[in-house]
Amino acid sequence: MTHQRATENSGIVIKSDERREMLVDKLADHVLAAGLSASSLRPLAKAAGISDRMLLYYFKDKAEVIAAVLERIAARLVTMLDQHRSPSPLPVEVLRGQLLAILFDDTLWPYMRIWLEVASLSARGDPEYRTIGAQIGRGFFAWGMMQIDGPTPEARAIDAARLMVAVEGALVLKSLGLHDIAEAAFGAS
């Protein structure tokens, strides 16, 4: 059974599940703008326009909030990437060059910055971020594999793995202000 609750000030009745989805969108916007370092419960609740107590009405704990937010951010990114998707699979070299241009675009950089934060937190030993990062990373690996033209599934998997390593390296270089090196490696001008 879905609960119903009146929204603050509007008097409109919205089901809890729908309200939760609206909150996740607001929270994703906040995290994209402010980063994961600004993701304690109070700033998240403030960004959503509710109290931290009310935020925990919709989520069992902060870990569940962050997992939902990162899942939404990843889904948005996949939607954005799909807008640039070729109608047919491409050779890995062509796809790699296209991805560099797309991922280095200022519109997508907030998404890449969050991805780098997830990787950093995972590298520091945070098991929740490692689990979330692995799930998102495997999703992007599968997305890449579907975009690559190759003779066999095994060959596409190898190319997708190489593509992911190259893209991740390029993102780290850009974050360090070395985008020119990444562009040279990808053959961009």
PDB file of C-alpha atoms in Angstrom:
ATOM      1  CA  MET A   1       0.000   0.000   0.000  1.00  0.00           C
ATOM      2  CA  THR A   2       1.364   3.438  -0.932  1.00  0.00           C
ATOM      3  CA  HIS A   3       1.098   6.215   1.615  1.00  0.00           C
ATOM      4  CA  GLN A   4      -0.244   9.618   0.684  1.00  0.00           C
ATOM      5  CA  ARG A   5       0.967  12.838   2.207  1.00  0.00           C
ATOM      6  CA  ALA A   6       0.112  16.475   1.497  1.00  0.00           C
ATOM      7  CA  THR A   7       3.072  18.448   0.189  1.00  0.00           C
ATOM      8  CA  GLU A   8       4.191  21.475   2.163  1.00  0.00           C
ATOM      9  CA  ASN A   9       2.190  24.629   1.304  1.00  0.00           C
ATOM     10  CA  SER A  10       0.425  23.211  -1.752  1.00  0.00           C
ATOM     11  CA  GLY A  11      -2.290  21.023  -0.285  1.00  0.00           C
ATOM     12  CA  ILE A  12      -1.848  18.650  -3.255  1.00  0.00           C
ATOM     13  CA  VAL A  13      -1.813  15.004  -2.270  1.00  0.00           C
ATOM     14  CA  ILE A  14       1.184  13.122  -3.653  1.00  0.00           C
ATOM     15  CA  LYS A  15       1.908   9.452  -3.092  1.00  0.00           C
ATOM     16  CA  SER A  16       5.041   8.773  -1.035  1.00  0.00           C
ATOM     17  CA  ASP A  17       6.711   6.918  -3.901  1.00  0.00           C
ATOM     18  CA  GLU A  18       6.141   9.863  -6.226  1.00  0.00           C
ATOM     19  CA  ARG A  19       7.393  12.281  -3.571  1.00  0.00           C
ATOM     20  CA  ARG A  20      10.491  10.150  -3.081  1.00  0.00           C
ATOM     21  CA  GLU A  21      11.179  10.263  -6.832  1.00  0.00           C
ATOM     22  CA  MET A  22      10.843  14.059  -6.815  1.00  0.00           C
ATOM     23  CA  LEU A  23      13.237  14.229  -3.856  1.00  0.00           C
ATOM     24  CA  VAL A  24      15.782  12.039  -5.626  1.00  0.00           C
ATOM     25  CA  ASP A  25      15.708  14.418  -8.598  1.00  0.00           C
ATOM     26  CA  LYS A  26      16.287  17.455  -6.359  1.00  0.00           C
ATOM     27  CA  LEU A  27      19.041  15.643  -4.480  1.00  0.00           C
ATOM     28  CA  ALA A  28      20.730  14.575  -7.725  1.00  0.00           C
ATOM     29  CA  ASP A  29      20.703  18.208  -8.888  1.00  0.00           C
ATOM     30  CA  HIS A  30      22.279  19.251  -5.582  1.00  0.00           C
ATOM     31  CA  VAL A  31      25.001  16.591  -5.699  1.00  0.00           C
ATOM     32  CA  LEU A  32      25.823  17.437  -9.324  1.00  0.00           C
ATOM     33  CA  ALA A  33      26.208  21.100  -8.348  1.00  0.00           C
ATOM     34  CA  ALA A  34      27.928  20.728  -4.971  1.00  0.00           C
ATOM     35  CA  GLY A  35      29.592  17.312  -5.129  1.00  0.00           C
ATOM     36  CA  LEU A  36      29.539  14.361  -2.785  1.00  0.00           C
ATOM     37  CA  SER A  37      31.573  16.221  -0.173  1.00  0.00           C
ATOM     38  CA  ALA A  38      28.494  18.398   0.441  1.00  0.00           C
ATOM     39  CA  SER A  39      26.276  15.370   0.958  1.00  0.00           C
ATOM     40  CA  SER A  40      25.683  15.167   4.664  1.00  0.00           C
ATOM     41  CA  LEU A  41      22.041  14.807   5.650  1.00  0.00           C
ATOM     42  CA  ARG A  42      21.368  18.428   6.574  1.00  0.00           C
ATOM     43  CA  PRO A  43      22.598  19.979   3.294  1.00  0.00           C
ATOM     44  CA  LEU A  44      20.810  17.261   1.331  1.00  0.00           C
ATOM     45  CA  ALA A  45      17.572  17.856   3.204  1.00  0.00           C
ATOM     46  CA  LYS A  46      17.913  21.611   2.755  1.00  0.00           C
ATOM     47  CA  ALA A  47      18.461  21.148  -0.985  1.00  0.00           C
ATOM     48  CA  ALA A  48      15.286  19.043  -1.101  1.00  0.00           C
ATOM     49  CA  GLY A  49      13.339  21.645   0.868  1.00  0.00           C
ATOM     50  CA  ILE A  50      12.604  19.346   3.810  1.00  0.00           C
ATOM     51  CA  SER A  51      14.059  18.553   7.229  1.00  0.00           C
ATOM     52  CA  ASP A  52      16.710  15.884   7.654  1.00  0.00           C
ATOM     53  CA  ARG A  53      14.189  13.962   9.743  1.00  0.00           C
ATOM     54  CA  MET A  54      11.677  14.050   6.902  1.00  0.00           C
ATOM     55  CA  LEU A  55      14.375  12.936   4.476  1.00  0.00           C
ATOM     56  CA  LEU A  56      14.811   9.831   6.611  1.00  0.00           C
ATOM     57  CA  TYR A  57      11.077   9.200   6.337  1.00  0.00           C
ATOM     58  CA  TYR A  58      11.634   8.496   2.642  1.00  0.00           C
ATOM     59  CA  PHE A  59      15.007   6.725   3.006  1.00  0.00           C
ATOM     60  CA  LYS A  60      16.156   4.382   5.752  1.00  0.00           C
ATOM     61  CA  ASP A  61      19.582   6.051   6.100  1.00  0.00           C
ATOM     62  CA  LYS A  62      22.151   8.239   4.371  1.00  0.00           C
ATOM     63  CA  ALA A  63      23.598   5.278   2.479  1.00  0.00           C
ATOM     64  CA  GLU A  64      20.216   4.646   0.859  1.00  0.00           C
ATOM     65  CA  VAL A  65      19.921   8.346  -0.036  1.00  0.00           C
ATOM     66  CA  ILE A  66      23.342   8.388  -1.684  1.00  0.00           C
ATOM     67  CA  ALA A  67      22.713   5.103  -3.522  1.00  0.00           C
ATOM     68  CA  ALA A  68      19.421   6.450  -4.945  1.00  0.00           C
ATOM     69  CA  VAL A  69      21.054   9.750  -5.926  1.00  0.00           C
ATOM     70  CA  LEU A  70      24.013   8.100  -7.652  1.00  0.00           C
ATOM     71  CA  GLU A  71      21.696   5.702  -9.458  1.00  0.00           C
ATOM     72  CA  ARG A  72      19.679   8.681 -10.739  1.00  0.00           C
ATOM     73  CA  ILE A  73      22.834  10.533 -11.797  1.00  0.00           C
ATOM     74  CA  ALA A  74      24.064   7.446 -13.671  1.00  0.00           C
ATOM     75  CA  ALA A  75      20.674   7.040 -15.380  1.00  0.00           C
ATOM     76  CA  ARG A  76      20.729  10.675 -16.479  1.00  0.00           C
ATOM     77  CA  LEU A  77      24.238  10.239 -17.847  1.00  0.00           C
ATOM     78  CA  VAL A  78      23.257   7.145 -19.830  1.00  0.00           C
ATOM     79  CA  THR A  79      20.317   9.090 -21.282  1.00  0.00           C
ATOM     80  CA  MET A  80      22.678  11.887 -22.300  1.00  0.00           C
ATOM     81  CA  LEU A  81      25.149   9.434 -23.821  1.00  0.00           C
ATOM     82  CA  ASP A  82      22.352   7.699 -25.702  1.00  0.00           C
ATOM     83  CA  GLN A  83      21.536  10.999 -27.414  1.00  0.00           C
ATOM     84  CA  HIS A  84      24.952  10.724 -29.098  1.00  0.00           C
ATOM     85  CA  ARG A  85      24.648   7.017 -29.803  1.00  0.00           C
ATOM     86  CA  SER A  86      25.303   5.794 -33.304  1.00  0.00           C
ATOM     87  CA  PRO A  87      22.441   3.850 -34.903  1.00  0.00           C
ATOM     88  CA  SER A  88      24.853   0.956 -35.460  1.00  0.00           C
ATOM     89  CA  PRO A  89      27.897  -0.335 -33.560  1.00  0.00           C
ATOM     90  CA  LEU A  90      31.192   1.444 -34.271  1.00  0.00           C
ATOM     91  CA  PRO A  91      34.829   0.403 -34.385  1.00  0.00           C
ATOM     92  CA  VAL A  92      36.311   0.965 -30.930  1.00  0.00           C
ATOM     93  CA  GLU A  93      38.740   3.650 -32.207  1.00  0.00           C
ATOM     94  CA  VAL A  94      35.865   5.725 -33.594  1.00  0.00           C
ATOM     95  CA  LEU A  95      33.779   5.313 -30.435  1.00  0.00           C
ATOM     96  CA  ARG A  96      36.750   6.245 -28.219  1.00  0.00           C
ATOM     97  CA  GLY A  97      37.248   9.521 -30.106  1.00  0.00           C
ATOM     98  CA  GLN A  98      33.554  10.353 -29.941  1.00  0.00           C
ATOM     99  CA  LEU A  99      33.382   9.597 -26.220  1.00  0.00           C
ATOM    100  CA  LEU A 100      36.288  11.898 -25.456  1.00  0.00           C
ATOM    101  CA  ALA A 101      34.522  14.814 -27.121  1.00  0.00           C
ATOM    102  CA  ILE A 102      31.252  14.015 -25.350  1.00  0.00           C
ATOM    103  CA  LEU A 103      32.706  13.413 -21.884  1.00  0.00           C
ATOM    104  CA  PHE A 104      34.958  16.481 -21.987  1.00  0.00           C
ATOM    105  CA  ASP A 105      31.979  18.695 -22.840  1.00  0.00           C
ATOM    106  CA  ASP A 106      31.162  21.124 -20.015  1.00  0.00           C
ATOM    107  CA  THR A 107      27.587  19.791 -19.844  1.00  0.00           C
ATOM    108  CA  LEU A 108      28.780  16.345 -18.807  1.00  0.00           C
ATOM    109  CA  TRP A 109      31.714  17.375 -16.625  1.00  0.00           C
ATOM    110  CA  PRO A 110      29.627  17.512 -13.390  1.00  0.00           C
ATOM    111  CA  TYR A 111      28.735  13.860 -13.978  1.00  0.00           C
ATOM    112  CA  MET A 112      32.378  12.967 -14.533  1.00  0.00           C
ATOM    113  CA  ARG A 113      33.406  14.886 -11.410  1.00  0.00           C
ATOM    114  CA  ILE A 114      30.917  12.853  -9.344  1.00  0.00           C
ATOM    115  CA  TRP A 115      32.256   9.649 -10.902  1.00  0.00           C
ATOM    116  CA  LEU A 116      35.795  10.655  -9.899  1.00  0.00           C
ATOM    117  CA  GLU A 117      34.573  11.368  -6.355  1.00  0.00           C
ATOM    118  CA  VAL A 118      32.993   7.918  -6.175  1.00  0.00           C
ATOM    119  CA  ALA A 119      36.285   6.381  -7.356  1.00  0.00           C
ATOM    120  CA  SER A 120      38.231   8.388  -4.781  1.00  0.00           C
ATOM    121  CA  LEU A 121      35.956   7.369  -1.917  1.00  0.00           C
ATOM    122  CA  SER A 122      36.141   3.770  -3.060  1.00  0.00           C
ATOM    123  CA  ALA A 123      39.935   3.962  -3.207  1.00  0.00           C
ATOM    124  CA  ARG A 124      39.908   5.231   0.385  1.00  0.00           C
ATOM    125  CA  GLY A 125      38.220   1.972   1.381  1.00  0.00           C
ATOM    126  CA  ASP A 126      34.584   3.012   1.659  1.00  0.00           C
ATOM    127  CA  PRO A 127      32.713  -0.248   0.956  1.00  0.00           C
ATOM    128  CA  GLU A 128      29.422   1.477   0.062  1.00  0.00           C
ATOM    129  CA  TYR A 129      31.048   3.617  -2.606  1.00  0.00           C
ATOM    130  CA  ARG A 130      33.008   0.610  -3.869  1.00  0.00           C
ATOM    131  CA  THR A 131      29.764  -1.353  -4.288  1.00  0.00           C
ATOM    132  CA  ILE A 132      27.941   1.559  -5.917  1.00  0.00           C
ATOM    133  CA  GLY A 133      30.940   2.381  -8.110  1.00  0.00           C
ATOM    134  CA  ALA A 134      31.268  -1.225  -9.246  1.00  0.00           C
ATOM    135  CA  GLN A 135      27.584  -1.372 -10.195  1.00  0.00           C
ATOM    136  CA  ILE A 136      27.758   1.881 -12.141  1.00  0.00           C
ATOM    137  CA  GLY A 137      31.058   0.896 -13.760  1.00  0.00           C
ATOM    138  CA  ARG A 138      29.688  -2.461 -14.882  1.00  0.00           C
ATOM    139  CA  GLY A 139      26.680  -0.665 -16.334  1.00  0.00           C
ATOM    140  CA  PHE A 140      28.916   1.623 -18.378  1.00  0.00           C
ATOM    141  CA  PHE A 141      31.013  -1.357 -19.447  1.00  0.00           C
ATOM    142  CA  ALA A 142      27.848  -3.061 -20.744  1.00  0.00           C
ATOM    143  CA  TRP A 143      26.787   0.178 -22.463  1.00  0.00           C
ATOM    144  CA  GLY A 144      30.173   0.411 -24.177  1.00  0.00           C
ATOM    145  CA  MET A 145      30.064  -3.218 -25.238  1.00  0.00           C
ATOM    146  CA  MET A 146      26.737  -2.610 -26.988  1.00  0.00           C
ATOM    147  CA  GLN A 147      28.232   0.333 -28.902  1.00  0.00           C
ATOM    148  CA  ILE A 148      31.275  -1.524 -30.241  1.00  0.00           C
ATOM    149  CA  ASP A 149      31.434  -3.344 -33.535  1.00  0.00           C
ATOM    150  CA  GLY A 150      33.391  -6.569 -33.150  1.00  0.00           C
ATOM    151  CA  PRO A 151      33.470 -10.076 -34.537  1.00  0.00           C
ATOM    152  CA  THR A 152      32.525 -11.858 -31.305  1.00  0.00           C
ATOM    153  CA  PRO A 153      31.120 -11.038 -27.872  1.00  0.00           C
ATOM    154  CA  GLU A 154      34.536 -11.834 -26.400  1.00  0.00           C
ATOM    155  CA  ALA A 155      36.272  -9.371 -28.742  1.00  0.00           C
ATOM    156  CA  ARG A 156      33.688  -6.686 -27.916  1.00  0.00           C
ATOM    157  CA  ALA A 157      34.235  -7.318 -24.193  1.00  0.00           C
ATOM    158  CA  ILE A 158      37.997  -6.846 -24.568  1.00  0.00           C
ATOM    159  CA  ASP A 159      37.475  -3.666 -26.604  1.00  0.00           C
ATOM    160  CA  ALA A 160      34.914  -2.378 -24.072  1.00  0.00           C
ATOM    161  CA  ALA A 161      37.389  -2.996 -21.235  1.00  0.00           C
ATOM    162  CA  ARG A 162      40.141  -1.153 -23.123  1.00  0.00           C
ATOM    163  CA  LEU A 163      37.716   1.660 -23.913  1.00  0.00           C
ATOM    164  CA  MET A 164      36.761   1.993 -20.261  1.00  0.00           C
ATOM    165  CA  VAL A 165      40.404   2.073 -19.152  1.00  0.00           C
ATOM    166  CA  ALA A 166      41.200   4.731 -21.759  1.00  0.00           C
ATOM    167  CA  VAL A 167      38.201   6.889 -20.859  1.00  0.00           C
ATOM    168  CA  GLU A 168      38.886   6.620 -17.111  1.00  0.00           C
ATOM    169  CA  GLY A 169      42.502   7.618 -17.676  1.00  0.00           C
ATOM    170  CA  ALA A 170      41.407  10.580 -19.783  1.00  0.00           C
ATOM    171  CA  LEU A 171      39.017  11.709 -17.032  1.00  0.00           C
ATOM    172  CA  VAL A 172      41.766  11.593 -14.427  1.00  0.00           C
ATOM    173  CA  LEU A 173      44.060  13.589 -16.711  1.00  0.00           C
ATOM    174  CA  LYS A 174      41.371  16.218 -17.313  1.00  0.00           C
ATOM    175  CA  SER A 175      40.722  16.483 -13.575  1.00  0.00           C
ATOM    176  CA  LEU A 176      44.432  17.230 -13.135  1.00  0.00           C
ATOM    177  CA  GLY A 177      44.360  19.926 -15.825  1.00  0.00           C
ATOM    178  CA  LEU A 178      46.111  17.683 -18.353  1.00  0.00           C
ATOM    179  CA  HIS A 179      43.309  17.401 -20.905  1.00  0.00           C
ATOM    180  CA  ASP A 180      45.800  18.163 -23.693  1.00  0.00           C
ATOM    181  CA  ILE A 181      47.613  14.888 -22.960  1.00  0.00           C
ATOM    182  CA  ALA A 182      44.346  12.942 -23.007  1.00  0.00           C
ATOM    183  CA  GLU A 183      43.342  14.598 -26.264  1.00  0.00           C
ATOM    184  CA  ALA A 184      46.732  13.732 -27.805  1.00  0.00           C
ATOM    185  CA  ALA A 185      46.270  10.080 -26.773  1.00  0.00           C
ATOM    186  CA  PHE A 186      42.815  10.007 -28.350  1.00  0.00           C
ATOM    187  CA  GLY A 187      44.024  11.701 -31.510  1.00  0.00           C
ATOM    188  CA  ALA A 188      41.864  14.801 -30.953  1.00  0.00           C
ATOM    189  CA  SER A 189      43.024  18.212 -32.058  1.00  0.00           C
TER     190      SER A 189
END
